[in-house]
Coordinates of C-alpha atoms in Angstrom, one line a residue:
M1 CA 0.0 0.0 0.0
R2 CA 1.4 3.4 -1.0
D3 CA 0.3 6.3 1.2
V4 CA -0.5 9.6 -0.6
Y5 CA -0.7 12.7 1.6
F6 CA -2.6 15.7 0.3
V7 CA -1.2 18.7 2.2
L8 CA -3.9 21.4 2.3
S9 CA -3.1 25.0 2.7
P10 CA -5.6 27.9 3.3
N11 CA -7.8 28.8 0.4
V12 CA -7.0 25.5 -1.4
L13 CA -8.1 25.3 -5.0
L14 CA -10.7 22.6 -5.0
L15 CA -9.9 21.3 -8.5
D16 CA -6.2 21.1 -7.6
L17 CA -7.2 18.7 -4.9
A18 CA -10.2 16.9 -6.4
G19 CA -8.8 16.3 -9.8
P20 CA -5.6 14.4 -8.7
A21 CA -7.4 12.8 -5.7
D22 CA -10.2 11.4 -7.8
A23 CA -7.8 10.0 -10.4
L24 CA -5.9 8.2 -7.6
R25 CA -9.2 7.0 -6.2
L26 CA -10.3 5.6 -9.5
A27 CA -6.9 3.9 -9.8
G28 CA -7.5 2.3 -6.5
L29 CA -10.8 0.8 -7.8
R30 CA -8.7 -0.8 -10.6
G31 CA -6.2 -2.4 -8.4
A32 CA -3.6 0.3 -7.6
D33 CA -2.6 0.3 -3.9
F34 CA -3.1 4.0 -3.1
R35 CA -4.2 5.1 0.4
L36 CA -5.2 8.7 0.5
H37 CA -4.8 11.1 3.4
Y38 CA -5.8 14.7 3.8
V39 CA -3.6 16.6 6.2
G40 CA -3.0 20.2 7.2
A41 CA -1.7 22.6 9.8
S42 CA -5.2 23.1 11.0
E43 CA -8.3 20.9 11.3
A44 CA -10.2 22.8 8.6
V45 CA -9.3 25.0 5.6
D46 CA -11.2 27.4 3.4
T47 CA -11.4 26.7 -0.3
S48 CA -11.4 28.6 -3.5
L49 CA -15.2 28.0 -3.8
G50 CA -16.1 29.1 -0.3
L51 CA -16.9 25.6 0.7
P52 CA -14.9 24.8 3.9
L53 CA -13.2 21.4 4.3
G54 CA -13.0 19.9 7.8
G55 CA -11.8 16.8 9.4
L56 CA -8.1 17.1 8.2
A57 CA -5.6 15.0 10.0
P58 CA -2.5 16.8 11.5
L59 CA 0.7 16.9 9.6
P60 CA 2.3 13.5 10.3
D61 CA 5.5 13.3 12.4
Q62 CA 6.8 10.6 10.1
L63 CA 6.2 9.6 6.5
P64 CA 6.2 5.9 5.7
E65 CA 8.6 4.4 3.1
G66 CA 7.3 5.1 -0.4
A67 CA 5.0 7.9 0.6
V68 CA 3.8 10.6 -1.9
V69 CA 3.3 14.1 -0.7
V70 CA 1.0 16.3 -2.9
A71 CA 0.7 20.0 -2.4
P72 CA -2.4 21.4 -4.2
G73 CA -2.4 25.1 -4.9
S74 CA -4.2 27.9 -3.2
T75 CA -5.7 31.2 -4.4
P76 CA -4.8 34.0 -4.1
S77 CA -1.6 32.2 -3.2
I78 CA 0.3 35.3 -2.2
E79 CA -2.2 35.9 0.6
A80 CA -2.8 32.3 1.5
Y81 CA 0.9 31.4 1.8
A82 CA 1.5 34.3 4.1
R83 CA -0.8 32.8 6.7
P84 CA 0.6 31.0 9.8
E85 CA -0.8 27.7 8.7
A86 CA 1.1 27.8 5.4
R87 CA 4.2 28.9 7.2
R88 CA 3.9 25.7 9.4
I89 CA 3.5 23.6 6.2
V90 CA 6.7 25.0 4.7
A91 CA 8.6 24.3 7.8
W92 CA 7.2 20.8 7.9
L93 CA 8.2 20.2 4.3
A94 CA 11.7 21.5 4.9
E95 CA 12.2 19.2 7.8
R96 CA 11.4 16.2 5.7
R97 CA 12.6 17.1 2.2
R98 CA 15.7 14.8 2.4
Q99 CA 13.8 11.7 3.6
P100 CA 14.7 8.9 1.2
G101 CA 12.0 7.1 -0.7
V102 CA 9.5 9.9 -0.6
R103 CA 8.1 11.5 -3.7
W104 CA 7.0 15.2 -3.8
A105 CA 4.4 16.7 -6.1
G106 CA 3.2 20.3 -6.5
V107 CA 0.1 21.2 -8.3
C108 CA -0.2 24.8 -9.6
S109 CA 0.9 27.2 -6.9
G110 CA 1.5 24.3 -4.5
S111 CA 4.9 24.1 -6.2
L112 CA 5.8 27.4 -4.5
L113 CA 5.5 25.7 -1.1
L114 CA 7.8 22.9 -2.1
A115 CA 10.2 25.3 -3.7
E116 CA 10.3 27.5 -0.6
A117 CA 11.0 24.4 1.5
G118 CA 14.0 23.5 -0.7
V119 CA 12.4 20.3 -2.2
F120 CA 13.2 21.4 -5.7
D121 CA 16.8 22.4 -5.2
G122 CA 18.9 21.0 -8.0
R123 CA 15.8 19.7 -9.7
A124 CA 13.6 20.7 -12.7
C125 CA 10.2 22.0 -11.8
T126 CA 7.3 24.1 -13.1
S127 CA 4.1 25.9 -12.0
H128 CA 1.3 28.0 -13.5
H129 CA 2.7 30.4 -16.1
T130 CA 1.8 33.4 -14.0
L131 CA 3.8 32.1 -11.1
L132 CA 7.1 31.2 -12.7
E133 CA 9.0 34.3 -11.6
R134 CA 7.9 33.7 -8.0
L135 CA 9.0 30.1 -8.4
R136 CA 12.4 31.2 -9.6
A137 CA 12.7 33.6 -6.7
L138 CA 11.8 31.0 -4.1
A139 CA 14.0 28.3 -5.6
P140 CA 17.1 29.9 -7.2
A141 CA 18.8 26.5 -7.0
A142 CA 16.1 24.8 -9.1
R143 CA 15.7 24.6 -12.9
V144 CA 12.4 26.3 -13.6
Q145 CA 10.8 25.0 -16.8
E146 CA 8.3 27.1 -18.9
N147 CA 5.5 25.9 -21.1
R148 CA 5.2 22.5 -19.5
V149 CA 2.1 20.7 -18.5
F150 CA 4.1 18.9 -15.9
V151 CA 7.7 18.1 -15.0
A152 CA 9.1 14.9 -13.4
D153 CA 12.7 15.0 -12.1
G154 CA 13.7 12.1 -9.9
P155 CA 11.4 12.0 -6.8
C156 CA 10.0 15.5 -7.6
Y157 CA 7.0 16.3 -9.7
S158 CA 5.3 19.5 -10.5
S159 CA 2.5 20.7 -12.8
A160 CA 1.1 23.8 -14.4
G161 CA -2.3 25.2 -13.4
I162 CA -5.4 23.5 -12.1
T163 CA -6.4 20.7 -14.6
A164 CA -2.8 19.9 -15.3
G165 CA -2.9 18.2 -11.8
I166 CA -4.9 15.4 -13.4
D167 CA -2.2 14.9 -16.1
L168 CA 0.3 14.7 -13.3
A169 CA -1.8 12.2 -11.3
L170 CA -2.1 10.0 -14.4
H171 CA 1.7 10.1 -14.8
L172 CA 2.1 9.1 -11.2
I173 CA -0.4 6.3 -11.6
A174 CA 1.5 5.0 -14.6
D175 CA 4.9 5.3 -12.8
L176 CA 3.8 3.9 -9.5
A177 CA 1.1 1.4 -10.5
D178 CA 0.5 0.4 -14.1
P179 CA 0.2 2.3 -17.4
A180 CA -2.9 0.2 -18.2
I181 CA -4.6 1.5 -15.0
A182 CA -3.6 5.1 -16.0
R183 CA -5.2 4.6 -19.4
A184 CA -8.4 3.2 -17.9
V185 CA -8.6 6.1 -15.4
A186 CA -8.1 8.7 -18.2
R187 CA -10.9 7.1 -20.2
E188 CA -13.2 7.0 -17.1
M189 CA -12.5 10.7 -16.5
V190 CA -12.8 11.5 -20.2
V191 CA -9.5 13.3 -20.3
Y192 CA -6.5 13.0 -22.6
F193 CA -2.9 12.1 -22.0
R194 CA -1.7 15.5 -23.1
R195 CA 1.2 15.9 -25.5
S196 CA 2.9 18.9 -26.9
P197 CA 6.4 19.6 -28.1
Q198 CA 7.2 20.9 -24.6
D199 CA 5.9 17.8 -22.8
P200 CA 8.1 15.0 -21.7
E201 CA 7.7 12.2 -24.3
L202 CA 5.1 9.8 -23.2
S203 CA 5.9 6.1 -22.9
P204 CA 4.6 4.1 -25.9
W205 CA 2.3 2.3 -23.4
L206 CA 0.5 5.7 -23.0
A207 CA 1.0 7.4 -26.3
W208 CA -1.6 7.4 -29.2
R209 CA -4.5 7.1 -26.8
N210 CA -5.7 10.7 -27.1
H211 CA -9.0 9.7 -28.6
L212 CA -12.4 8.4 -27.4
H213 CA -13.2 5.7 -30.0
P214 CA -14.1 2.5 -28.0
A215 CA -13.2 0.0 -30.8
L216 CA -9.8 1.5 -31.3
H217 CA -9.2 1.5 -27.5
R218 CA -10.2 -2.2 -27.4
A219 CA -7.7 -3.0 -30.2
Q220 CA -4.9 -1.1 -28.5
D221 CA -5.7 -2.8 -25.2
L222 CA -5.4 -6.2 -26.9
I223 CA -2.0 -5.3 -28.3
C224 CA -0.8 -3.9 -25.0
A225 CA -1.9 -7.0 -23.1
D226 CA 0.3 -9.3 -25.3
P227 CA 2.7 -7.3 -27.6
V228 CA 4.9 -10.4 -28.0
R229 CA 2.4 -12.2 -30.2
D230 CA 1.7 -11.4 -33.8
W231 CA -1.5 -9.4 -34.4
P232 CA -2.7 -9.8 -38.0
L233 CA -5.0 -6.9 -38.8
D234 CA -7.9 -9.2 -39.8
E235 CA -7.7 -11.1 -36.5
L236 CA -7.5 -7.9 -34.4
A237 CA -10.4 -6.3 -36.3
A238 CA -12.5 -9.4 -35.8
K239 CA -11.9 -9.2 -32.0
V240 CA -13.2 -5.6 -31.8
H241 CA -16.1 -6.3 -34.3
V242 CA -15.0 -4.0 -37.1
S243 CA -13.6 -4.6 -40.6
A244 CA -9.8 -4.7 -41.1
R245 CA -10.1 -1.7 -43.5
H246 CA -12.1 0.3 -40.9
L247 CA -9.7 -0.5 -38.1
S248 CA -6.8 0.6 -40.3
R249 CA -8.6 3.8 -40.9
L250 CA -9.3 4.3 -37.1
F251 CA -5.6 3.9 -36.3
R252 CA -4.7 6.4 -38.9
D253 CA -7.4 9.0 -38.3
Q254 CA -8.0 8.7 -34.5
A255 CA -4.6 7.7 -33.2
G256 CA -2.3 9.2 -35.9
V257 CA -0.3 6.0 -36.2
S258 CA -0.7 2.7 -38.2
A259 CA -1.5 -0.5 -36.3
H260 CA 1.8 -1.9 -37.4
D261 CA 3.8 1.1 -36.2
Y262 CA 1.9 1.1 -32.9
H263 CA 2.6 -2.6 -32.3
R264 CA 6.3 -2.1 -33.2
A265 CA 6.7 0.8 -30.7
L266 CA 5.3 -1.4 -27.9
R267 CA 7.7 -4.2 -28.8
L268 CA 10.6 -1.8 -28.9
A269 CA 9.6 -0.5 -25.4
L270 CA 9.3 -4.1 -24.1
A271 CA 12.7 -5.0 -25.5
Q272 CA 14.2 -1.9 -23.8
Q273 CA 12.7 -3.1 -20.5
W274 CA 14.3 -6.5 -20.9
R275 CA 17.6 -4.9 -21.7
S276 CA 17.3 -2.8 -18.6
A277 CA 16.6 -6.0 -16.6
G278 CA 20.0 -7.4 -17.8
L279 CA 19.2 -9.5 -20.9
G280 CA 21.5 -9.4 -23.9
K281 CA 20.3 -7.8 -27.1
E282 CA 19.4 -11.1 -28.8
K283 CA 17.4 -12.5 -25.9
A284 CA 15.7 -9.1 -25.3
A285 CA 14.7 -9.0 -28.9
L286 CA 13.2 -12.6 -28.8
S287 CA 11.5 -11.9 -25.5
A288 CA 9.8 -8.8 -27.1
G289 CA 8.5 -10.8 -30.1
F290 CA 11.2 -9.9 -32.7
S291 CA 12.6 -12.8 -34.7
S292 CA 16.2 -11.6 -34.0
A293 CA 18.3 -8.7 -32.7
R294 CA 18.8 -7.7 -36.4
Q295 CA 15.1 -7.4 -37.0
M296 CA 14.8 -5.4 -33.8
S297 CA 17.5 -3.0 -35.0
R298 CA 15.8 -2.5 -38.3
A299 CA 12.5 -1.8 -36.5
A300 CA 14.2 0.7 -34.2
A301 CA 15.7 2.5 -37.3
A302 CA 12.4 2.6 -39.0
H303 CA 10.7 3.8 -35.8
D304 CA 13.2 6.7 -35.4

């Protein structure tokens, strides 16, 4: 079980909290071992919508191994973070920032709290575009990134404004649980895995899923579940109850990639995983479904 602590400051932005928290909750319903905690420097906090939240647990004296600490943003943050409760949160973060095995995540202006506590020192980070200069001032030892939906650097994560917290939560689910669970949560929430030239490149297990077509998702799920086997287009189409010609068109128009290229990317990713686990090139290629290391090299060249 992985404990996730949402640290709530005064005037917390409800969507900064509810978006990531609900993504993690849905992941838990699909088998991810997340246990959510809501903590703060006071028993209750005001929120951006005027709806108070009560029943918060106190800031824990100790964080368990593997814990994730999430700091949702507040608004207006310059006022909220001057309040005594926020000052106690910064001190609490600073005391624990070097604890091994803990991951830290800032959503929107929540990154400012982590920055002030020194969590991002030596790391890349980001925040809402209107807050980047404040982030630089609070964390001169950090590498502040612009035009990013979210940034992941070692145990530190940060996202741009508000709804980007959901993108960050999906990334955490994929990292800490299973990319398939992250895909399922995204579909349940009817959100995309965002991509732009400034985003970190998505894993092939997550890429090309920015569509809402159920038959194509089923086809992609089948390939993801067993990328080692061959998937003739006719057989794949029959399993999702469309024609091969229509499925080929769906891959091209909805996902922006051919079925063949999609399958090849997954096999290459699987081979890389086997290589990272210590297998030689030939064994990694065979374990990923390629006929030889030479075929895998040709596939990698074509993929590039």
